[in-house]
Amino acid sequence: MKENLISLLSELEKREHITIMMAAVTGSHSFGLSSSSSDFDVRFIYVQNEVKTYLSISKPVDSIQLVEGSLDLVGWDLFKASRLMLKSNPSVYELVTSPIQLIDEPTYRRNMLSLMNVAYSKKVLGHHYLRMIKSNIQRLAEEKDTEIKTLKTWVQVYRSYLTLHYLIQKKSLPPIDVWELLESVVLEEDMKKRMTTIFMAKQSEDFPKLASEENLKVLKGTFPFLEENVTKLPVGRDMEKELNHINWSILKGEIVKWDI
């Protein structure tokens, strides 16, 4: 499948007159939770082949989306991706740190990783994952979804919960693989067992009977701790100067290592 995705991206480059700087599989595959029926979420960053496009009155298309069968493909122009980075966007972070890279201009990716490590706001990411926990718990409380959707929602709750605890405990950027998160985060064993049950069920597509009310009660009881500690996370720093330098070097055809 990886070869097929790379081929599809190559065809997209020709059709759209772009060069893809980085592309990766995100979602359940990169989280270590894929099953035989999992969709393929692909995210990528691209640059226009014609540099003059960036100097035109009409701005270039800054995003590309293709949904086809089990494929959900979304790309951001170099400068849109940079603007998202300035906001410590979690989707860009998950693209750059995905263990399943499809297209990887090595120097560009190293630059992005280095910059994220020193400048991304853990506080912004923390608030994002806290919102994810709360919104998905609210969805579970309504109990209107099918069995498979309910399982996927539980996965989102627990993945966000683990990621947020990693941020709070380590004060550093988290891995996106849930099994690595489980190994890294200190939690009560009972909570880890609940998570493991859900994650394994997602992989096997075996839907267990969930003690939903009990699980929801336990999670809601942690809200005061999470809300208090997310406000104490590092805020990061501005990265516009470095991003401009990286982007301008790309437009000049000089993908250089920026000393971050």
XYZ file of N, CA and C in Angstrom:
780
model
N 0.823 -1.212 0.000
C 0.000 0.000 0.000
C 0.857 1.262 0.000
N 1.985 1.204 0.707
C 2.859 2.379 0.775
C 3.315 2.792 -0.621
N 3.672 1.815 -1.448
C 4.106 2.119 -2.812
C 2.990 2.766 -3.613
N 1.753 2.296 -3.404
C 0.605 2.875 -4.107
C 0.390 4.330 -3.707
N 0.550 4.617 -2.422
C 0.368 5.987 -1.942
C 1.444 6.906 -2.508
N 2.680 6.426 -2.548
C 3.768 7.234 -3.107
C 3.519 7.507 -4.583
N 3.045 6.501 -5.305
C 2.727 6.656 -6.729
C 1.614 7.681 -6.927
N 0.593 7.621 -6.072
C -0.518 8.570 -6.152
C -0.028 9.999 -5.905
N 0.848 10.167 -4.937
C 1.381 11.494 -4.638
C 2.250 12.008 -5.789
N 2.987 11.107 -6.428
C 3.807 11.490 -7.577
C 2.938 11.988 -8.725
N 1.818 11.309 -8.949
C 0.887 11.744 -9.987
C 0.275 13.096 -9.635
N -0.003 13.299 -8.364
C -0.557 14.565 -7.905
C 0.427 15.712 -8.136
N 1.694 15.451 -7.893
C 2.722 16.478 -8.135
C 2.696 16.935 -9.588
N 2.606 16.004 -10.518
C 2.598 16.340 -11.947
C 1.332 17.102 -12.321
N 0.203 16.650 -11.803
C -1.075 17.265 -12.153
C -1.208 18.685 -11.609
N -0.718 18.891 -10.390
C -0.879 20.194 -9.730
C 0.340 21.100 -9.873
N 1.386 20.615 -10.524
C 2.619 21.395 -10.719
C 3.206 21.827 -9.374
N 3.392 20.843 -8.526
C 3.928 21.084 -7.187
C 5.048 20.095 -6.902
N 5.825 20.379 -5.865
C 6.801 19.432 -5.337
C 6.463 19.189 -3.875
N 6.281 17.939 -3.526
C 5.936 17.591 -2.141
C 7.216 17.487 -1.328
N 7.288 18.294 -0.273
C 8.461 18.318 0.596
C 8.414 17.201 1.636
N 7.214 16.882 2.048
C 7.047 15.867 3.094
C 5.632 15.320 3.003
N 5.499 14.009 3.109
C 4.185 13.373 3.137
C 4.250 12.178 4.064
N 3.184 11.963 4.816
C 3.176 10.864 5.783
C 1.759 10.348 5.986
N 1.675 9.107 6.396
C 0.402 8.527 6.832
C 0.180 8.952 8.280
N -0.988 9.480 8.555
C -1.339 9.863 9.916
C -2.539 9.028 10.364
N -3.212 9.442 11.431
C -4.375 8.695 11.889
C -4.017 7.368 12.519
N -4.935 6.409 12.453
C -4.803 5.156 13.204
C -3.544 4.375 12.846
N -3.100 4.442 11.592
C -1.884 3.720 11.206
C -0.671 4.264 11.953
N -0.556 5.576 12.026
C 0.596 6.170 12.713
C 0.473 6.074 14.228
N -0.761 5.903 14.730
C -0.963 5.754 16.174
C -0.680 4.325 16.654
N -0.432 3.403 15.705
C -0.231 2.008 16.073
C -1.532 1.278 16.334
N -2.624 1.753 15.711
C -3.951 1.204 16.011
C -4.724 0.801 14.758
N -4.031 0.531 13.677
C -4.743 0.207 12.443
C -5.313 -1.203 12.479
N -6.381 -1.371 11.736
C -6.999 -2.683 11.538
C -7.148 -2.903 10.043
N -7.685 -4.045 9.657
C -7.806 -4.357 8.231
C -8.738 -3.393 7.498
N -9.641 -2.735 8.231
C -10.593 -1.833 7.585
C -10.258 -0.354 7.781
N -9.093 -0.069 8.356
C -8.729 1.324 8.633
C -8.530 2.116 7.344
N -9.039 3.342 7.342
C -8.790 4.255 6.237
C -7.326 4.695 6.267
N -6.869 5.258 5.148
C -5.534 5.830 5.085
C -5.641 7.347 5.054
N -5.169 7.962 6.124
C -5.110 9.415 6.202
C -3.700 9.839 5.819
N -3.594 10.620 4.761
C -2.290 11.095 4.295
C -2.270 12.616 4.365
N -1.222 13.165 4.975
C -1.047 14.608 5.054
C 0.304 14.964 4.437
N 0.370 16.117 3.748
C 1.625 16.479 3.099
C 1.778 17.993 3.015
N 3.025 18.410 2.816
C 3.376 19.819 2.639
C 4.039 19.947 1.274
N 3.616 20.939 0.506
C 4.122 21.071 -0.857
C 4.520 22.515 -1.162
N 5.315 22.668 -2.236
C 5.718 23.979 -2.723
C 5.349 24.076 -4.205
N 4.909 25.248 -4.629
C 4.596 25.469 -6.035
C 5.872 25.402 -6.864
N 5.831 24.707 -8.009
C 7.015 24.613 -8.859
C 7.389 25.959 -9.470
N 6.394 26.762 -9.784
C 6.634 28.077 -10.360
C 6.706 29.105 -9.240
N 7.920 29.568 -8.944
C 8.124 30.491 -7.830
C 7.344 31.782 -8.018
N 7.168 32.225 -9.269
C 6.451 33.477 -9.532
C 5.022 33.437 -9.009
N 4.514 32.225 -8.831
C 3.151 32.077 -8.301
C 3.008 32.800 -6.973
N 4.061 32.778 -6.171
C 4.010 33.402 -4.845
C 4.065 34.925 -4.913
N 4.403 35.456 -6.098
C 4.487 36.902 -6.263
C 3.333 37.453 -7.083
N 2.382 36.592 -7.436
C 1.249 37.001 -8.260
C 0.184 37.691 -7.429
N -0.646 38.477 -8.090
C -1.764 39.147 -7.414
C -2.730 38.111 -6.858
N -2.996 37.098 -7.679
C -3.850 36.004 -7.208
C -2.998 35.021 -6.419
N -3.390 34.782 -5.183
C -2.608 33.888 -4.336
C -2.723 32.448 -4.832
N -1.669 31.664 -4.674
C -1.738 30.252 -5.084
C -2.685 29.470 -4.180
N -3.177 28.365 -4.712
C -4.020 27.481 -3.908
C -3.202 26.984 -2.724
N -3.718 27.200 -1.509
C -2.896 26.880 -0.337
C -3.244 25.555 0.315
N -4.174 24.805 -0.269
C -4.460 23.470 0.250
C -5.038 22.600 -0.868
N -4.811 21.310 -0.738
C -5.315 20.320 -1.699
C -5.954 19.198 -0.910
N -7.130 18.774 -1.325
C -7.807 17.684 -0.636
C -8.353 16.689 -1.640
N -8.183 15.419 -1.328
C -8.700 14.346 -2.162
C -9.236 13.246 -1.257
N -10.525 12.949 -1.403
C -11.148 11.853 -0.664
C -11.615 10.830 -1.689
N -11.072 9.640 -1.585
C -11.350 8.617 -2.591
C -11.344 7.251 -1.934
N -12.518 6.650 -1.757
C -12.596 5.348 -1.108
C -12.087 5.418 0.316
N -11.073 4.609 0.618
C -10.523 4.570 1.970
C -9.391 5.585 2.171
N -9.172 6.443 1.169
C -8.080 7.413 1.233
C -8.614 8.811 1.543
N -8.005 9.447 2.546
C -8.306 10.840 2.879
C -6.980 11.588 2.824
N -6.808 12.383 1.778
C -5.539 13.032 1.506
C -5.695 14.546 1.599
N -4.861 15.190 2.419
C -4.906 16.638 2.592
C -3.485 17.186 2.558
N -3.278 18.231 1.741
C -1.969 18.859 1.669
C -2.050 20.349 1.903
N -0.965 20.904 2.472
C -0.883 22.344 2.713
C 0.310 22.916 1.969
N 0.093 24.067 1.351
C 1.193 24.797 0.749
C 2.229 25.142 1.819
N 3.462 25.293 1.401
C 4.583 25.573 2.296
C 4.285 26.709 3.270
N 3.697 27.798 2.760
C 3.465 28.962 3.606
C 2.232 28.782 4.500
N 1.237 28.061 4.019
C 0.101 27.768 4.897
C 0.546 26.853 6.032
N 1.358 25.849 5.706
C 1.878 24.958 6.746
C 2.672 25.755 7.777
N 3.415 26.744 7.319
C 4.192 27.577 8.238
C 3.294 28.404 9.142
N 2.221 28.940 8.571
C 1.276 29.712 9.393
C 0.612 28.816 10.440
N 0.337 27.582 10.063
C -0.218 26.631 11.028
C 0.802 26.315 12.123
N 2.052 26.199 11.730
C 3.106 25.941 12.721
C 3.221 27.073 13.729
N 3.063 28.314 13.243
C 3.138 29.465 14.145
C 2.100 29.361 15.263
N 1.019 28.625 14.992
C -0.039 28.421 15.983
C 0.134 27.099 16.739
N 1.272 26.439 16.532
C 1.525 25.131 17.158
C 0.415 24.136 16.826
N 0.086 24.061 15.557
C -1.000 23.205 15.077
C -0.693 21.726 15.291
N -1.584 20.964 15.923
C -1.320 19.543 16.189
C -1.305 18.665 14.935
N -2.077 19.022 13.910
C -2.099 18.203 12.695
C -0.762 18.247 11.968
N -0.139 19.422 11.922
C 1.178 19.536 11.302
C 2.205 18.768 12.137
N 2.077 18.867 13.449
C 2.989 18.128 14.327
C 2.878 16.627 14.079
N 1.658 16.114 13.954
C 1.466 14.682 13.751
C 1.958 14.238 12.378
N 1.913 15.126 11.398
C 2.487 14.828 10.085
C 4.006 14.698 10.193
N 4.641 15.685 10.794
C 6.104 15.719 10.848
C 6.661 14.567 11.677
N 5.953 14.180 12.732
C 6.462 13.140 13.638
C 5.917 11.747 13.334
N 5.096 11.616 12.308
C 4.556 10.300 11.955
C 5.687 9.316 11.663
N 5.587 8.090 12.173
C 6.609 7.080 11.878
C 6.480 6.501 10.474
N 5.400 6.858 9.748
C 5.187 6.314 8.407
C 5.348 7.442 7.389
N 6.594 7.764 7.068
C 6.890 8.810 6.108
C 6.850 8.230 4.694
N 6.184 8.941 3.781
C 6.070 8.511 2.391
C 7.047 9.261 1.497
N 7.082 10.580 1.659
C 8.037 11.438 0.952
C 8.727 12.278 2.019
N 10.041 12.293 1.963
C 10.777 12.929 3.056
C 12.018 13.610 2.502
N 11.937 14.946 2.328
C 13.135 15.708 2.005
C 13.872 15.848 3.333
N 14.957 15.094 3.540
C 15.532 14.930 4.881
C 15.877 16.231 5.595
N 16.511 17.170 4.888
C 16.921 18.415 5.546
C 15.710 19.222 5.985
N 14.689 19.265 5.137
C 13.479 20.011 5.480
C 12.819 19.418 6.725
N 12.708 18.111 6.764
C 12.059 17.481 7.922
C 12.890 17.688 9.188
N 14.204 17.584 9.086
C 15.051 17.841 10.261
C 14.855 19.265 10.771
N 14.750 20.209 9.833
C 14.502 21.600 10.225
C 13.185 21.730 10.983
N 12.146 21.075 10.462
C 10.831 21.166 11.104
C 10.851 20.533 12.500
N 11.475 19.380 12.607
C 11.549 18.704 13.902
C 12.328 19.537 14.922
N 13.461 20.076 14.486
C 14.276 20.889 15.388
C 13.508 22.112 15.855
N 12.824 22.751 14.928
C 12.080 23.962 15.262
C 10.911 23.655 16.190
N 10.199 22.584 15.913
C 9.084 22.198 16.779
C 9.562 21.927 18.202
N 10.683 21.246 18.333
C 11.182 20.870 19.663
C 11.484 22.074 20.535
N 11.961 23.159 19.922
C 12.332 24.324 20.733
C 11.252 25.397 20.783
N 10.322 25.400 19.820
C 9.409 26.538 19.704
C 7.925 26.199 19.857
N 7.536 24.954 19.626
C 6.112 24.625 19.709
C 5.600 24.839 21.133
N 4.364 25.327 21.216
C 3.754 25.585 22.516
C 3.114 24.311 23.057
N 3.681 23.771 24.128
C 3.073 22.616 24.776
C 1.719 23.000 25.372
N 1.584 24.255 25.758
C 0.327 24.732 26.330
C -0.791 24.711 25.290
N -0.493 25.165 24.082
C -1.490 25.133 23.000
C -1.886 23.698 22.696
N -0.896 22.812 22.576
C -1.196 21.402 22.322
C -2.016 20.811 23.463
N -1.652 21.163 24.698
C -2.382 20.651 25.852
C -3.844 21.035 25.821
N -4.122 22.295 25.520
C -5.519 22.744 25.443
C -6.267 22.026 24.317
N -5.560 21.767 23.208
C -6.197 21.041 22.097
C -6.629 19.649 22.547
N -5.719 18.909 23.185
C -6.051 17.540 23.581
C -7.063 17.506 24.722
N -7.072 18.522 25.561
C -8.095 18.596 26.602
C -9.471 18.814 25.981
N -9.538 19.672 24.966
C -10.812 19.861 24.256
C -11.251 18.568 23.587
N -10.290 17.832 23.022
C -10.617 16.554 22.383
C -11.219 15.578 23.387
N -10.636 15.526 24.572
C -11.158 14.639 25.611
C -12.594 15.014 25.944
N -12.822 16.275 26.210
C -14.144 16.728 26.653
C -15.207 16.567 25.570
N -14.871 16.919 24.336
C -15.863 16.821 23.263
C -16.233 15.374 22.968
N -15.244 14.487 23.016
C -15.534 13.069 22.759
C -16.252 12.413 23.926
N -15.966 12.848 25.145
C -16.710 12.339 26.294
C -18.170 12.778 26.211
N -18.380 14.005 25.779
C -19.754 14.485 25.603
C -20.480 13.644 24.557
N -19.767 13.314 23.500
C -20.348 12.476 22.451
C -20.703 11.094 22.982
N -19.826 10.527 23.792
C -20.095 9.216 24.375
C -21.291 9.262 25.328
N -21.413 10.358 26.068
C -22.509 10.491 27.026
C -23.863 10.505 26.333
N -23.886 10.985 25.094
C -25.152 11.042 24.353
C -25.584 9.671 23.845
N -24.598 8.759 23.676
C -24.868 7.358 23.311
C -25.790 7.214 22.111
N -25.444 7.927 21.039
C -26.252 7.855 19.824
C -25.521 7.172 18.666
N -24.251 6.835 18.876
C -23.434 6.290 17.792
C -23.554 4.776 17.688
N -23.119 4.264 16.546
C -23.049 2.820 16.366
C -21.902 2.267 17.212
N -21.847 0.940 17.298
C -20.828 0.284 18.112
C -19.418 0.640 17.663
N -19.186 0.621 16.332
C -17.846 0.904 15.829
C -17.470 2.364 16.059
N -18.421 3.281 15.888
C -18.131 4.692 16.127
C -17.862 4.953 17.600
N -18.590 4.245 18.449
C -18.354 4.403 19.892
C -16.943 3.960 20.257
N -16.489 2.839 19.683
C -15.141 2.361 19.940
C -14.105 3.374 19.461
N -14.303 3.933 18.274
C -13.373 4.930 17.746
C -13.347 6.181 18.617
N -14.495 6.528 19.171
C -14.550 7.701 20.044
C -13.773 7.444 21.322
N -13.906 6.231 21.880
C -13.127 5.876 23.071
C -11.629 5.932 22.775
N -11.237 5.486 21.592
C -9.828 5.554 21.199
C -9.345 7.004 21.220
N -10.157 7.907 20.677
C -9.776 9.326 20.655
C -9.672 9.893 22.066
N -10.586 9.484 22.933
C -10.548 9.952 24.326
C -9.249 9.516 24.990
N -8.943 8.235 24.899
C -7.782 7.712 25.607
C -6.460 8.158 24.962
N -6.428 8.270 23.652
C -5.205 8.762 23.007
C -4.936 10.212 23.426
N -5.970 11.028 23.431
C -5.812 12.418 23.857
C -5.415 12.502 25.323
N -6.009 11.619 26.134
C -5.717 11.595 27.576
C -4.241 11.254 27.815
N -3.743 10.242 27.109
C -2.339 9.859 27.238
C -1.413 10.983 26.779
N -1.751 11.592 25.645
C -0.920 12.662 25.104
C -0.855 13.840 26.062
N -1.991 14.193 26.636
C -2.022 15.318 27.571
C -1.207 15.008 28.827
N -1.321 13.794 29.331
C -0.533 13.421 30.512
C 0.962 13.413 30.196
N 1.326 13.010 28.987
C 2.736 13.063 28.597
C 3.231 14.506 28.634
N 2.450 15.417 28.069
C 2.832 16.832 28.065
C 3.005 17.350 29.493
N 2.088 16.989 30.364
C 2.135 17.464 31.748
C 3.319 16.866 32.504
N 3.542 15.569 32.309
C 4.596 14.890 33.065
C 5.994 15.176 32.528
N 6.134 15.248 31.210
C 7.475 15.367 30.609
C 7.816 16.800 30.212
N 6.809 17.650 30.053
C 7.029 19.017 29.573
C 7.789 19.022 28.236
N 7.545 17.996 27.441
C 8.178 17.900 26.133
C 7.162 17.356 25.135
N 7.507 17.437 23.845
C 6.569 17.016 22.818
C 6.394 15.499 22.836
N 5.158 15.023 22.670
C 4.869 13.586 22.834
C 5.064 12.786 21.554
N 5.325 11.491 21.688
C 5.241 10.596 20.529
C 3.771 10.423 20.158
N 3.494 9.944 18.961
C 2.084 9.780 18.577
C 1.637 8.321 18.607
N 2.561 7.396 18.738
C 2.212 5.984 18.869
C 1.655 5.736 20.279
N 0.450 5.176 20.370
C -0.196 5.032 21.680
C 0.515 4.025 22.577
N 1.157 3.033 21.979
C 1.861 2.037 22.787
C 3.112 2.643 23.419
N 3.763 3.517 22.704
C 4.900 4.232 23.270
C 4.429 5.183 24.369
N 3.290 5.819 24.151
C 2.727 6.694 25.181
C 2.395 5.902 26.441
N 1.794 4.729 26.268
C 1.440 3.898 27.420
C 2.672 3.527 28.245
N 3.782 3.275 27.549
C 5.019 2.914 28.243
C 5.637 4.116 28.956
N 5.396 5.310 28.421
C 6.097 6.505 28.908
C 5.370 7.238 30.024
N 4.046 7.107 30.073
C 3.239 7.910 30.991
C 2.963 7.137 32.284
N 3.061 7.829 33.384
C 2.753 7.231 34.689
C 1.266 7.415 34.973
N 0.543 6.291 35.057
C -0.892 6.294 35.354
C -1.208 5.102 36.252
N -2.374 5.136 36.884
C -2.828 3.984 37.659
C -2.990 2.788 36.732
N -2.632 1.620 37.229
C -2.678 0.405 36.410
C -4.079 0.119 35.893
N -5.088 0.410 36.703
C -6.460 0.176 36.266
C -6.794 1.002 35.031
N -6.331 2.261 35.009
C -6.570 3.118 33.860
C -5.842 2.585 32.625
N -4.618 2.137 32.805
C -3.865 1.594 31.679
C -4.525 0.328 31.123
N -5.107 -0.492 32.019
C -5.804 -1.693 31.563
C -7.030 -1.335 30.734
N -7.755 -0.301 31.164
C -8.921 0.149 30.397
C -8.493 0.589 28.989
N -7.405 1.348 28.945
C -6.906 1.842 27.659
C -6.446 0.703 26.769
N -5.699 -0.227 27.343
C -5.188 -1.359 26.565
C -6.323 -2.169 25.965
N -7.382 -2.368 26.740
C -8.554 -3.102 26.242
C -9.143 -2.418 25.020
N -9.276 -1.103 25.088
C -9.847 -0.345 23.973
C -8.931 -0.375 22.764
N -7.641 -0.155 22.975
C -6.696 -0.118 21.853
C -6.610 -1.472 21.147
N -6.594 -2.552 21.917
C -6.531 -3.881 21.310
C -7.825 -4.205 20.575
N -8.940 -3.737 21.116
C -10.225 -3.951 20.444
C -10.259 -3.219 19.105
N -9.671 -2.025 19.059
C -9.614 -1.265 17.810
C -8.791 -2.014 16.772
N -7.685 -2.574 17.181
C -6.826 -3.297 16.249
C -7.497 -4.557 15.707
N -8.214 -5.260 16.588
C -8.803 -6.543 16.208
C -10.226 -6.401 15.669
N -10.783 -5.195 15.776
C -12.181 -4.931 15.402
C -13.139 -5.828 16.183
N -12.758 -6.114 17.390
C -13.592 -6.893 18.303
C -14.154 -5.925 19.333
N -15.449 -5.719 19.305
C -16.047 -4.660 20.105
C -16.507 -5.185 21.464
N -15.756 -4.876 22.508
C -16.116 -5.396 23.832
C -17.286 -4.644 24.433
N -17.937 -5.258 25.372
C -18.976 -4.554 26.113
C -18.271 -3.616 27.098
N -18.533 -2.331 26.955
C -17.816 -1.329 27.726
C -18.626 -0.859 28.923
N -17.948 -0.759 30.053
C -18.593 -0.181 31.245
C -18.538 1.337 31.113
N -19.330 1.852 30.175
C -19.203 3.248 29.767
C -19.419 4.230 30.904
N -20.465 4.021 31.687
C -20.775 4.979 32.755
C -19.642 5.048 33.772
N -19.090 3.910 34.131
C -17.991 3.874 35.091
C -16.744 4.554 34.516
N -16.448 4.240 33.245
C -15.283 4.847 32.611
C -15.421 6.359 32.500
N -16.598 6.810 32.137
C -16.839 8.247 32.012
C -16.698 8.947 33.356
N -17.188 8.301 34.394
C -17.101 8.887 35.739
C -15.645 9.045 36.164
N -14.831 8.024 35.876
C -13.412 8.072 36.228
C -12.716 9.212 35.483
N -12.995 9.318 34.194
C -12.352 10.349 33.388
C -12.772 11.755 33.813
N -14.043 11.935 34.036
C -14.525 13.269 34.445
C -13.922 13.684 35.783
N -13.622 12.706 36.624
C -13.015 13.007 37.913
C -11.603 13.557 37.794
N -10.983 13.371 36.628
C -9.610 13.880 36.426
C -9.594 15.289 35.848
N -10.758 15.821 35.464
C -10.801 17.137 34.817
C -10.150 18.247 35.647
N -10.435 18.348 36.953
C -9.806 19.437 37.724
C -8.277 19.405 37.649
N -7.693 18.204 37.754
C -6.240 18.075 37.663
C -5.746 18.510 36.292
N -6.401 18.047 35.229
C -5.971 18.377 33.870
C -6.102 19.870 33.597
N -7.234 20.445 33.999
C -7.477 21.870 33.753
C -6.460 22.750 34.475
N -6.086 22.343 35.679
C -5.110 23.127 36.437
C -3.717 23.026 35.816
N -3.326 21.821 35.427
C -1.957 21.614 34.972
C -1.717 22.021 33.520
N -2.748 22.037 32.710
C -2.548 22.449 31.316
C -2.155 23.919 31.233
N -2.602 24.709 32.198
C -2.260 26.136 32.209
C -0.796 26.367 32.575
N -0.131 25.349 33.133
C 1.263 25.489 33.570
C 2.255 25.005 32.513
N 1.760 24.531 31.382
C 2.647 24.006 30.350
C 3.449 25.126 29.680
N 4.652 24.819 29.171
C 5.471 25.822 28.482
C 4.745 26.410 27.272
N 4.914 27.709 27.072
C 4.166 28.407 26.018
C 4.891 28.433 24.678
N 6.150 27.967 24.628
C 6.889 27.992 23.369
C 7.400 29.388 23.054
N 7.796 29.571 21.805
C 8.286 30.889 21.399
C 7.990 31.132 19.928
N 8.147 32.369 19.507
C 7.901 32.724 18.114
C 8.935 32.057 17.207
N 8.495 31.597 16.055
C 9.403 30.905 15.138
C 9.341 31.469 13.722
N 8.792 32.689 13.587
C 8.596 33.259 12.245
C 9.922 33.474 11.518
N 10.928 33.960 12.220
C 12.222 34.222 11.583
C 12.793 32.943 10.971
N 12.793 31.869 11.741
C 13.344 30.614 11.245
C 12.519 30.052 10.086
N 11.200 30.130 10.199
C 10.339 29.611 9.132
C 10.542 30.388 7.839
N 10.660 31.706 7.951
C 10.918 32.514 6.756
C 12.238 32.108 6.111
N 13.254 31.926 6.909
C 14.562 31.541 6.382
C 14.475 30.191 5.666
N 13.823 29.231 6.284
C 13.679 27.901 5.688
C 12.905 27.987 4.373
N 11.785 28.704 4.376
C 10.939 28.797 3.185
C 11.637 29.526 2.050
N 12.321 30.620 2.363
C 13.018 31.366 1.321
C 14.139 30.531 0.716
N 14.808 29.748 1.532
C 15.880 28.899 0.996
C 15.307 27.853 0.050
N 14.113 27.362 0.345
C 13.465 26.381 -0.534
C 13.103 27.017 -1.873
N 12.534 28.219 -1.833
C 12.151 28.906 -3.068
C 13.367 29.237 -3.933
N 14.520 29.426 -3.295
C 15.751 29.690 -4.041
C 16.432 28.398 -4.490
N 15.835 27.261 -4.129
C 16.440 25.992 -4.501
C 17.593 25.601 -3.623
N 17.631 26.176 -2.410
C 18.724 25.897 -1.478
C 18.140 25.382 -0.161
N 17.900 24.119 -0.084
C 17.339 23.569 1.156
C 18.496 23.379 2.126
N 18.691 24.391 2.972
C 19.855 24.396 3.850
C 19.444 24.049 5.275
N 20.443 23.574 6.018
C 20.223 23.302 7.452
C 20.284 24.614 8.193
N 19.157 24.974 8.825
C 19.090 26.217 9.591
C 19.463 25.907 11.025
N 20.415 26.675 11.551
C 20.896 26.455 12.921
C 19.878 27.002 13.907
N 19.013 26.118 14.435
C 17.900 26.537 15.301
C 18.335 26.484 16.757
